[in-house]
PDB file of C-alpha atoms in Angstrom:
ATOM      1  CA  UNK A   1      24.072  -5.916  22.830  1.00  0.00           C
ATOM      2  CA  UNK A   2      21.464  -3.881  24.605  1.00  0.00           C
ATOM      3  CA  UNK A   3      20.000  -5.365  27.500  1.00  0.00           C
ATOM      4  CA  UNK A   4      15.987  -4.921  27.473  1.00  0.00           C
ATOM      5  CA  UNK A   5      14.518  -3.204  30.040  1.00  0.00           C
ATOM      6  CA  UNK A   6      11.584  -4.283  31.794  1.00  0.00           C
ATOM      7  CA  UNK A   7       9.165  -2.496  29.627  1.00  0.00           C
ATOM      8  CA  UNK A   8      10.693  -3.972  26.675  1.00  0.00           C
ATOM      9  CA  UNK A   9      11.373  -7.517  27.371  1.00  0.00           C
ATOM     10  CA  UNK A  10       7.685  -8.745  26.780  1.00  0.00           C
ATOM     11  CA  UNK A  11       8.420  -7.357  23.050  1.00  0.00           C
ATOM     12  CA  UNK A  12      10.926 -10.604  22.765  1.00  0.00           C
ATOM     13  CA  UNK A  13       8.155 -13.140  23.187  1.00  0.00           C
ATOM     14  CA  UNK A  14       7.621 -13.614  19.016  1.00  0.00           C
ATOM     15  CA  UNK A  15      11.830 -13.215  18.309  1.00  0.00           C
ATOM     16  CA  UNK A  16      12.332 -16.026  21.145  1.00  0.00           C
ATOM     17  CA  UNK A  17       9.225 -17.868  19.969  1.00  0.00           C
ATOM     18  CA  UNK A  18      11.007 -17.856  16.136  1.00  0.00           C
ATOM     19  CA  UNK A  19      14.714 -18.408  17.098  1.00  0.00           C
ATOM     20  CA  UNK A  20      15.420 -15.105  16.379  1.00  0.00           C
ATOM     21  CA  UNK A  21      17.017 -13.897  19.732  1.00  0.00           C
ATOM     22  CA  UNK A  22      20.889 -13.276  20.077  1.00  0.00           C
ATOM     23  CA  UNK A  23      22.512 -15.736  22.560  1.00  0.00           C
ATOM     24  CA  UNK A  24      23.180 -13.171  25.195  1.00  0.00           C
ATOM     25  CA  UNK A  25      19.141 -12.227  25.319  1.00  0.00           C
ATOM     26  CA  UNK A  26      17.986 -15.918  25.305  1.00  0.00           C
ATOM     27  CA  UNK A  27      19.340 -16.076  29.185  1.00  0.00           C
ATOM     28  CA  UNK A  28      17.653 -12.988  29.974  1.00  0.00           C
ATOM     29  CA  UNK A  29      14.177 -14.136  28.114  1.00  0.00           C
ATOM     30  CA  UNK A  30      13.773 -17.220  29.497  1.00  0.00           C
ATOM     31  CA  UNK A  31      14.306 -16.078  33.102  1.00  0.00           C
ATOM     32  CA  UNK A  32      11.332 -13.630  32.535  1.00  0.00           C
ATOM     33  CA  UNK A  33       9.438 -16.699  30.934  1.00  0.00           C
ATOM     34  CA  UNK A  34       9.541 -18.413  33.783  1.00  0.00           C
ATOM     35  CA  UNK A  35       7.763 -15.768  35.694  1.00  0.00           C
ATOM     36  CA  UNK A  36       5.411 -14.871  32.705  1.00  0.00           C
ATOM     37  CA  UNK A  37       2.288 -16.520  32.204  1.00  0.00           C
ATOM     38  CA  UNK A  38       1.655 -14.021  29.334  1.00  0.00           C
ATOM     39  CA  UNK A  39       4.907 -14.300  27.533  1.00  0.00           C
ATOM     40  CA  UNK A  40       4.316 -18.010  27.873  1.00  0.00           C
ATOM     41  CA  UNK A  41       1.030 -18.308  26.791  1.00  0.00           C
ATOM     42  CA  UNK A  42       2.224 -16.251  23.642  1.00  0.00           C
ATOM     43  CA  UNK A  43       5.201 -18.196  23.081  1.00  0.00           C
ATOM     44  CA  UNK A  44       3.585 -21.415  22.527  1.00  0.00           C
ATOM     45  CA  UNK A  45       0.273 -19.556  20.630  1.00  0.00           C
ATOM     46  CA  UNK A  46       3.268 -18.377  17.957  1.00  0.00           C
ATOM     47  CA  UNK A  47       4.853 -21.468  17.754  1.00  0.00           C
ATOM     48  CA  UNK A  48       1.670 -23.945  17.443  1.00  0.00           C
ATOM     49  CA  UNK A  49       0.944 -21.209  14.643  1.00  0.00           C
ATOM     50  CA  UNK A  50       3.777 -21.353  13.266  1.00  0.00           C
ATOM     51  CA  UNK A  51       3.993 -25.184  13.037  1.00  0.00           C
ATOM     52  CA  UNK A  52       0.540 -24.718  11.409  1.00  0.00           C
ATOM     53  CA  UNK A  53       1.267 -22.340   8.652  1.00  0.00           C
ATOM     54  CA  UNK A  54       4.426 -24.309   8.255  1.00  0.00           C
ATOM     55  CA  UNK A  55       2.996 -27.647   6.967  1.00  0.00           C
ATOM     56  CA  UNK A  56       0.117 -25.755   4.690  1.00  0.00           C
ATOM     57  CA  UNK A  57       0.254 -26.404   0.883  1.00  0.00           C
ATOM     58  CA  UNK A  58      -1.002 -24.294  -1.818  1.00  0.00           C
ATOM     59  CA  UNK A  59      -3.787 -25.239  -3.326  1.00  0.00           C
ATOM     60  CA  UNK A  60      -4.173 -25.900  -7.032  1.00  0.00           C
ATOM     61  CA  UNK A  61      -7.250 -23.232  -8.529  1.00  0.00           C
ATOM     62  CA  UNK A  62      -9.441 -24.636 -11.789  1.00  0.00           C
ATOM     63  CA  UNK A  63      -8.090 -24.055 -14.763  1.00  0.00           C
ATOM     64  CA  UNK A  64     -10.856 -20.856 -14.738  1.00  0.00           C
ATOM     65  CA  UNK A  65      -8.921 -19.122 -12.260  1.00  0.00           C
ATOM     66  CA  UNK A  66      -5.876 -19.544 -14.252  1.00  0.00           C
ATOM     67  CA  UNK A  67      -7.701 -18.246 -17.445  1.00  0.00           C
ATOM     68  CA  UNK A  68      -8.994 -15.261 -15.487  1.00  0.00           C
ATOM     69  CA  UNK A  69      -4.773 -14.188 -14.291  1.00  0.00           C
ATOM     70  CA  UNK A  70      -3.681 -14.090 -17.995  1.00  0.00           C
ATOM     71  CA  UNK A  71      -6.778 -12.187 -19.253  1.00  0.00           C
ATOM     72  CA  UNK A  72      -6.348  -9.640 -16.050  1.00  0.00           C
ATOM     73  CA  UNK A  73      -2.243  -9.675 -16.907  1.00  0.00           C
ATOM     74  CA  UNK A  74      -3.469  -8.386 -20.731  1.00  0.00           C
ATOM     75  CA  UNK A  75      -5.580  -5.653 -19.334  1.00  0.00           C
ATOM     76  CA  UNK A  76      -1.829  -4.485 -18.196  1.00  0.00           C
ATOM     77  CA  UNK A  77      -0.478  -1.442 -19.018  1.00  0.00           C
ATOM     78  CA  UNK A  78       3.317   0.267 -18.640  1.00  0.00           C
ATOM     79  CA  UNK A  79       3.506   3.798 -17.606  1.00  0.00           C
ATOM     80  CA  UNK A  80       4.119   6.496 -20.115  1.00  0.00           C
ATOM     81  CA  UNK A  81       7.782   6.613 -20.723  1.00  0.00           C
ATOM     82  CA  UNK A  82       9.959   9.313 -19.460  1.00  0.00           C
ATOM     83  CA  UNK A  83      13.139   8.927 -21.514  1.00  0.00           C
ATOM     84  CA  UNK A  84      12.490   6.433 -24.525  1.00  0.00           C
ATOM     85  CA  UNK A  85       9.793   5.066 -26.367  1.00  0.00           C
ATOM     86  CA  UNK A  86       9.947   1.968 -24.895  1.00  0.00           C
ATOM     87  CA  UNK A  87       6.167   1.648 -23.263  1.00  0.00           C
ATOM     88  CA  UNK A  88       5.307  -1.138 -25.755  1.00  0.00           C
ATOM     89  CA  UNK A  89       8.217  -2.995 -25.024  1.00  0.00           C
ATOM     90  CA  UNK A  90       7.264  -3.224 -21.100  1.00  0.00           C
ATOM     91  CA  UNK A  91       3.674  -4.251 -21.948  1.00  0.00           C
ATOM     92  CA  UNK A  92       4.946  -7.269 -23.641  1.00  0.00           C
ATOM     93  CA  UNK A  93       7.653  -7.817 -20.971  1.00  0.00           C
ATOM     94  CA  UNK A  94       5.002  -8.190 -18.129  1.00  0.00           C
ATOM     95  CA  UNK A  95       2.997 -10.522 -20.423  1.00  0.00           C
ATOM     96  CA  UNK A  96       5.351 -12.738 -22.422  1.00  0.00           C
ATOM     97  CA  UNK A  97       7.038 -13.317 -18.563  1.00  0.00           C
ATOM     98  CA  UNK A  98       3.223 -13.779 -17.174  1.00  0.00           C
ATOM     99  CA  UNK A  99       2.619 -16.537 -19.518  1.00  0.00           C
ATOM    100  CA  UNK A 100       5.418 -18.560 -19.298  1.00  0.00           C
ATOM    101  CA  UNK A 101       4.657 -19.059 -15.619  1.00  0.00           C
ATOM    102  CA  UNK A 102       1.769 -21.480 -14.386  1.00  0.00           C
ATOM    103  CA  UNK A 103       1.278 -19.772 -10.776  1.00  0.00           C
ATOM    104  CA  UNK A 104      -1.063 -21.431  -7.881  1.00  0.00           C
ATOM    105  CA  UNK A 105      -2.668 -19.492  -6.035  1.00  0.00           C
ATOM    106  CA  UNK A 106      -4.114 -19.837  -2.287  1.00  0.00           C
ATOM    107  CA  UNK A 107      -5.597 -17.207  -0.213  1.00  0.00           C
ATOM    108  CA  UNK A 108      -7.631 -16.303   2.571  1.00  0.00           C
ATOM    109  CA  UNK A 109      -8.587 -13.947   5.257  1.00  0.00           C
ATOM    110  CA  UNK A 110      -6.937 -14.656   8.295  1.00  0.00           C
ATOM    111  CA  UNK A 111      -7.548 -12.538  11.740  1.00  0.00           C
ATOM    112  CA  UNK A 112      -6.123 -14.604  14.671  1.00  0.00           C
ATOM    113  CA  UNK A 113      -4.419 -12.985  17.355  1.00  0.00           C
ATOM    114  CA  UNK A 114      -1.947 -16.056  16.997  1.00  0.00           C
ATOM    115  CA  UNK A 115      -1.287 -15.111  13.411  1.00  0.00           C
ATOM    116  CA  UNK A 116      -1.077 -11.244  14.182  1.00  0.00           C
ATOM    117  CA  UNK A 117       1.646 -12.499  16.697  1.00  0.00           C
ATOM    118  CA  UNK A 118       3.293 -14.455  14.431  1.00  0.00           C
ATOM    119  CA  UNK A 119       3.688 -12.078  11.679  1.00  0.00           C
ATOM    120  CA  UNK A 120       4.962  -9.559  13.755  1.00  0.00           C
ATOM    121  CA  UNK A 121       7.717 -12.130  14.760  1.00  0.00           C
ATOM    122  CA  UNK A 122       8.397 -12.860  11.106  1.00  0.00           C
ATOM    123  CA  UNK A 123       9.095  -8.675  10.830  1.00  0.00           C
ATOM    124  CA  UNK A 124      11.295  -9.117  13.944  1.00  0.00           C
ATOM    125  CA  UNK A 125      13.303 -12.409  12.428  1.00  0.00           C
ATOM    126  CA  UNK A 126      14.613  -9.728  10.081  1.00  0.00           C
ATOM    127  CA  UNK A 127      15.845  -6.930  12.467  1.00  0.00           C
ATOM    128  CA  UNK A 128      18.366  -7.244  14.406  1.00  0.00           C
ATOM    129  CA  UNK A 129      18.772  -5.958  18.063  1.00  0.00           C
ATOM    130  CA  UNK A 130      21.730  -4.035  18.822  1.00  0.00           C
ATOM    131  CA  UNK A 131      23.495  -1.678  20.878  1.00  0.00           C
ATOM    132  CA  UNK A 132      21.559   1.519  19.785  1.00  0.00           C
ATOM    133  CA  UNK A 133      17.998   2.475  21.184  1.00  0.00           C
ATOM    134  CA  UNK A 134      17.722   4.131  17.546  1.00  0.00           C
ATOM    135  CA  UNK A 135      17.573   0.925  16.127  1.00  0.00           C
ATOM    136  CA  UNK A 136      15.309  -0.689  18.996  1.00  0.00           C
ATOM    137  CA  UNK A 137      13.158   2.343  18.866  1.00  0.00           C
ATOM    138  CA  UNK A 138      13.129   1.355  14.988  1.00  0.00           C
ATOM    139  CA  UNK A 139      11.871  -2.140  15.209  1.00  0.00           C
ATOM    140  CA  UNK A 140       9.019  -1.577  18.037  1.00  0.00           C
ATOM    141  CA  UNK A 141       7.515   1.182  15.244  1.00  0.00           C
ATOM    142  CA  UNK A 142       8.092  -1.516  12.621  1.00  0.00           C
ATOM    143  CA  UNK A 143       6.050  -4.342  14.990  1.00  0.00           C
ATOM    144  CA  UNK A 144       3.496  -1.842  15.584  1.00  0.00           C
ATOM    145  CA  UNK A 145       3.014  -1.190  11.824  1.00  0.00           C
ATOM    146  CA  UNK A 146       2.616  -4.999  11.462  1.00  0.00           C
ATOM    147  CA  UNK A 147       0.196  -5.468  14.383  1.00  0.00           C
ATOM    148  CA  UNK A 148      -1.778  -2.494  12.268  1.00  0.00           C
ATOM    149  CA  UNK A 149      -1.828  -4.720   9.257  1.00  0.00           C
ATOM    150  CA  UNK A 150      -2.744  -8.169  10.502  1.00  0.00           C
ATOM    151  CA  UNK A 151      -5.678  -6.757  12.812  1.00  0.00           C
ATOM    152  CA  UNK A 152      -6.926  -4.849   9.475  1.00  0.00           C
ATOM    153  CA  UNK A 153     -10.337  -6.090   8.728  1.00  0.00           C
ATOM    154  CA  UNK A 154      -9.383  -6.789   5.189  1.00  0.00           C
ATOM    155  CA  UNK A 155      -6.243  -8.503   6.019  1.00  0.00           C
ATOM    156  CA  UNK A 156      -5.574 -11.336   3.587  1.00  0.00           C
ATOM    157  CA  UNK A 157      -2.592 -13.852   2.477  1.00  0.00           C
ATOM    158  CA  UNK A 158      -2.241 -14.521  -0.943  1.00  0.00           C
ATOM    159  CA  UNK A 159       0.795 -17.413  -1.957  1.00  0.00           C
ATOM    160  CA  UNK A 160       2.035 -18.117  -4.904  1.00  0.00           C
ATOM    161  CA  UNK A 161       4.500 -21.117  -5.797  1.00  0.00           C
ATOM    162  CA  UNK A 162       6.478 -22.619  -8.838  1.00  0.00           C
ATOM    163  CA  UNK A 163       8.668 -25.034  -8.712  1.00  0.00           C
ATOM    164  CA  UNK A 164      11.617 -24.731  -5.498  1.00  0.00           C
ATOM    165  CA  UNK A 165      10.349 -20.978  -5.369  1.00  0.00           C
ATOM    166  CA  UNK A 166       6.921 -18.870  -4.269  1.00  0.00           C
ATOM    167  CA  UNK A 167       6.078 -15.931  -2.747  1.00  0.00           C
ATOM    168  CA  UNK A 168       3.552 -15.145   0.431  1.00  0.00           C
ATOM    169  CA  UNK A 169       2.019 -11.579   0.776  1.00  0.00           C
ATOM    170  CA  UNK A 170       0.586 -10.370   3.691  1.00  0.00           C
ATOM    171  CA  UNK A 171      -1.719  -7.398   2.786  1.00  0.00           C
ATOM    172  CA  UNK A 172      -4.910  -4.863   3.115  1.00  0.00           C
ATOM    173  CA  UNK A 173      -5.873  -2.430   1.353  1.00  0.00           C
ATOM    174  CA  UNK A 174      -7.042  -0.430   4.133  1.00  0.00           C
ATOM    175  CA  UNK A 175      -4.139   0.237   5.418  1.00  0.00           C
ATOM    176  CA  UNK A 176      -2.282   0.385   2.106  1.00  0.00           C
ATOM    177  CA  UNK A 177       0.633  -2.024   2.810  1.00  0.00           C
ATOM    178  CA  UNK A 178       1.729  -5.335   1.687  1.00  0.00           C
ATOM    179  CA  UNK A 179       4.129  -7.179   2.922  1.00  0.00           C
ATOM    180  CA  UNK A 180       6.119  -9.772   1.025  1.00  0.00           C
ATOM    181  CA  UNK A 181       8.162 -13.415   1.847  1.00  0.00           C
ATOM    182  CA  UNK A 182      10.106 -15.132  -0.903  1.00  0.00           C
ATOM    183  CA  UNK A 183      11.668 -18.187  -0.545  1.00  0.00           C
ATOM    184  CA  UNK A 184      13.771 -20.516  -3.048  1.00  0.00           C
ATOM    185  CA  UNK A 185      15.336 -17.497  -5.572  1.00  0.00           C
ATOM    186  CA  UNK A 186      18.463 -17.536  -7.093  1.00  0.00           C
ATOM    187  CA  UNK A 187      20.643 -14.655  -6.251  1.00  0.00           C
ATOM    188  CA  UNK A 188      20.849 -11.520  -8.976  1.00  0.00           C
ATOM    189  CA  UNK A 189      23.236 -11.544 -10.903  1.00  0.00           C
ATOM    190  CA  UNK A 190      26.864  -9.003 -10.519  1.00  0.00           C
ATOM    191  CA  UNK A 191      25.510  -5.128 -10.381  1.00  0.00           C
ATOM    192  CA  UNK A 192      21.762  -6.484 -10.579  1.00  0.00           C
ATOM    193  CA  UNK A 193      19.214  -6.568  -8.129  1.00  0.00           C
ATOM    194  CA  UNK A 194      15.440  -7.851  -7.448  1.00  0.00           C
ATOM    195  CA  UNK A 195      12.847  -5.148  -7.869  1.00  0.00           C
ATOM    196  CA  UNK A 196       9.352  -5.481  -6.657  1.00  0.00           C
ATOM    197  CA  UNK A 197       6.645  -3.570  -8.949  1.00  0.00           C
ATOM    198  CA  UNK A 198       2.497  -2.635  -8.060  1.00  0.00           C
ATOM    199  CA  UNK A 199       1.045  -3.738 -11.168  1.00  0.00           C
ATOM    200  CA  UNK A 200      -2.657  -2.508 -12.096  1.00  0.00           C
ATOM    201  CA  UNK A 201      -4.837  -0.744 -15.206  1.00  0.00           C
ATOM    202  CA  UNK A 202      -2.427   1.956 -15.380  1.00  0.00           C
ATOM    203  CA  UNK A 203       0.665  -0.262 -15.673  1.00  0.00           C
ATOM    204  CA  UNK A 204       3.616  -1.188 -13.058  1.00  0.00           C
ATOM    205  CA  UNK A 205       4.655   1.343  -9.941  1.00  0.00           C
ATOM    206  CA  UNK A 206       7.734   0.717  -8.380  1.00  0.00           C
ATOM    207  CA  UNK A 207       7.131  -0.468  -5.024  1.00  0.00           C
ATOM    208  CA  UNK A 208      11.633  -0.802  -3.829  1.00  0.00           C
ATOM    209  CA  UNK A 209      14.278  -2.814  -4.142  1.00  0.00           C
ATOM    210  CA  UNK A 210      14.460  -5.866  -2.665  1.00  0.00           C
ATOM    211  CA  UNK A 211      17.835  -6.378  -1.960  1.00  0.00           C
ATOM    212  CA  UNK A 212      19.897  -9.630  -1.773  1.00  0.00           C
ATOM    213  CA  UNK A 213      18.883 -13.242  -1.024  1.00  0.00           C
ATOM    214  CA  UNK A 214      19.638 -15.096   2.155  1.00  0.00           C
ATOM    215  CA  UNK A 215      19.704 -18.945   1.536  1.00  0.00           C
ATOM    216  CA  UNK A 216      16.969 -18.192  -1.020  1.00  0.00           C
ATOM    217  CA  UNK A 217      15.038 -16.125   0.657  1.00  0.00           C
ATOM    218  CA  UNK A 218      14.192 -12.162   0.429  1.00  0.00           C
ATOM    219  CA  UNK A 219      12.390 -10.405   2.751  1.00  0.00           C
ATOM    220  CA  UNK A 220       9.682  -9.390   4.903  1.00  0.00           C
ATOM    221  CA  UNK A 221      10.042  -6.815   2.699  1.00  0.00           C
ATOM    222  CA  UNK A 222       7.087  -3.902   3.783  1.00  0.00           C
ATOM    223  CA  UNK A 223       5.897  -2.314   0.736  1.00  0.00           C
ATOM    224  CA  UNK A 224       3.265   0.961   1.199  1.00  0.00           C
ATOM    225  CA  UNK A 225       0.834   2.229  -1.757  1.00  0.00           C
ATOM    226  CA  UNK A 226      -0.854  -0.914  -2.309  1.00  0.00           C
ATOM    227  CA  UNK A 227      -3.679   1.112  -3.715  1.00  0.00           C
ATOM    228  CA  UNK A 228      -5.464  -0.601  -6.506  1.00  0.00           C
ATOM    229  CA  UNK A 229      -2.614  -2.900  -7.878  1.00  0.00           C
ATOM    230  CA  UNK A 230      -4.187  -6.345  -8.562  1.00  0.00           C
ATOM    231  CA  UNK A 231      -0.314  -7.874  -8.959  1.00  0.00           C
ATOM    232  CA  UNK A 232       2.952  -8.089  -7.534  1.00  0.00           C
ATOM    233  CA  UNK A 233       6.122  -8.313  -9.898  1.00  0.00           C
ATOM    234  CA  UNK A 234       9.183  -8.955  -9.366  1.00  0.00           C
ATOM    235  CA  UNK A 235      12.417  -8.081 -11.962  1.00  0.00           C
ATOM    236  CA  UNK A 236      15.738  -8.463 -12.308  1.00  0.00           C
ATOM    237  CA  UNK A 237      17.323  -4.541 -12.767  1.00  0.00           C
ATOM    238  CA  UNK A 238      20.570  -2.969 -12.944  1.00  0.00           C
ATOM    239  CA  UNK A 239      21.592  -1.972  -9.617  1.00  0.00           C
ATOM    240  CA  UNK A 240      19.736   0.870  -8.277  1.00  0.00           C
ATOM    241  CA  UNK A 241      16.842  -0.484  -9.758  1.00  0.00           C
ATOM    242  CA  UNK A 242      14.569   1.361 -13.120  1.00  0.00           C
ATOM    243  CA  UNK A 243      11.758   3.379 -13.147  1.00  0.00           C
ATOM    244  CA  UNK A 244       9.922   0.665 -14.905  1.00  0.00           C
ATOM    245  CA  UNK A 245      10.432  -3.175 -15.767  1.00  0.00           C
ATOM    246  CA  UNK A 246      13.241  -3.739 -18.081  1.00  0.00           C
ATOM    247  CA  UNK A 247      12.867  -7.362 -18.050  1.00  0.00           C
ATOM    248  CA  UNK A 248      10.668 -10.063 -17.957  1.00  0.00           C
ATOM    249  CA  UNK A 249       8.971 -11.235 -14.034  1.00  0.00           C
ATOM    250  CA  UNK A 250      10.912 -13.588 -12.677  1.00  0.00           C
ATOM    251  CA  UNK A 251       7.372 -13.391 -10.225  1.00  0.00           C
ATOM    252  CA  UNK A 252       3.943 -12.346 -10.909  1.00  0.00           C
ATOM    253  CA  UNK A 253       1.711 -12.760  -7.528  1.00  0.00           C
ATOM    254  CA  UNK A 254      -2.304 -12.025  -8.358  1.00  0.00           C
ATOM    255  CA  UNK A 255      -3.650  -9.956  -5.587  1.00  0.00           C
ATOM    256  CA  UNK A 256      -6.751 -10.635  -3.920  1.00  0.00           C
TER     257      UNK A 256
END
């Protein structure tokens, strides 16, 4: 492990804050939080947050708002197919699987510096510090991206939940990013993986491959060219993912 320098070590604060630090940098944090009123003010700001966030609930919208996803999920078109004929088979993939799922929705513009802290942690509980400055180098460009998103004007968080499993974006359209949590999904299946789709008028843009599941969880997954998508998908695909939904969302998040 790569021992911070002096410049760095501040950058721990959110990592520390989350439970995210390796053993051998915990020592070497908490000796600089006892000498830094900063890093200790911002530990506990990320934590109270965090404890915060933690015990929210979705809330349940009126049965209008409900009415309004399915009638916005009809307007949904697939992309022009490339290889087979197919296009009308995705349209009614991305609604049959949209109405067979009741989602809640909560969301809400959010511009703390707490929360901007606290998302950038969340990045950093995903990336882990090792031995190569590449890699360091790596996830102080990836923090800054996130500090860009959560200070955006237009930054909102839109949940979703059903059941054991939801999903939590983090997005703005200003900076075209979104940035997605998922909690409580089954892993794919043998040579299958998640894919997450941009779903709007024109029908459903890739926007990567998720990868696999850790205790039920995927992500924060950064996803750019947010652009004018009013959903988030998610499919099951063969491995290396399709160039458009082959099956049925398994997750269909209505943007704000």
């Amino acid at each position: 492990m790569m021992m911070a320098t002096n410049a760095d070590i501040h950058t721990l604060a959110a990592p520390y804050a989350l439970h995210a630090l390796p053993d051998e940098d915990v020592e070497l944090f908490e000796e600089h939080l006892a000498e830094c009123s900063a890093c200790a003010a911002e530990v506990e700001e990320i934590r109270e947050t965090a404890a915060r966030l933690g015990a929210a609930a979705a809330v349940s919208p009126p049965a209008r708002m409900k009415d309004d996803v399915l009638r916005r999920i009809e307007q949904v078109r697939p992309l022009p197919p490339e290889v087979t004929d197919s296009g009308d088979d995705d349209r009614d993939t991305l609604r049959s699987g949209a109405r067979r799922r009741a989602w809640r929705r909560w969301w809400g513009p959010i511009a703390t510096g707490a929360v901007a802290a606290l998302l950038a942690g969340i990045v950093v509980l995903g990336i882990q510090l090792n031995e190569t400055r590449e890699q360091l180098d790596r996830s102080q460009a990836i923090g800054a991206q996130m500090r860009e998103l959560v200070t955006a004007p237009d930054m909102q968080v839109v949940q979703a939940e059903q059941g054991d499993s939801g999903g939590t974006v983090i997005m703005a359209r200003s900076v075209d990013t979104a940035v997605l949590m998922v909690h409580g999904m089954e892993p794919a299946p043998a040579e299958h993986t998640y894919q997450l789709w941009f779903i709007d008028d024109d029908g459903a843009r890739s926007a990567g491959l998720l990868g696999d599941t850790e205790d039920g969880r995927i992500g924060p997954f950064t996803a750019h060219g947010l652009a004018d998508a009013d959903h988030l998908g998610i499919t099951v695909e063969p491995a290396g993912g399709s160039e458009r939904p082959t099956t049925d969302p398994v997750m269909l998040i209505e943007l704000a």
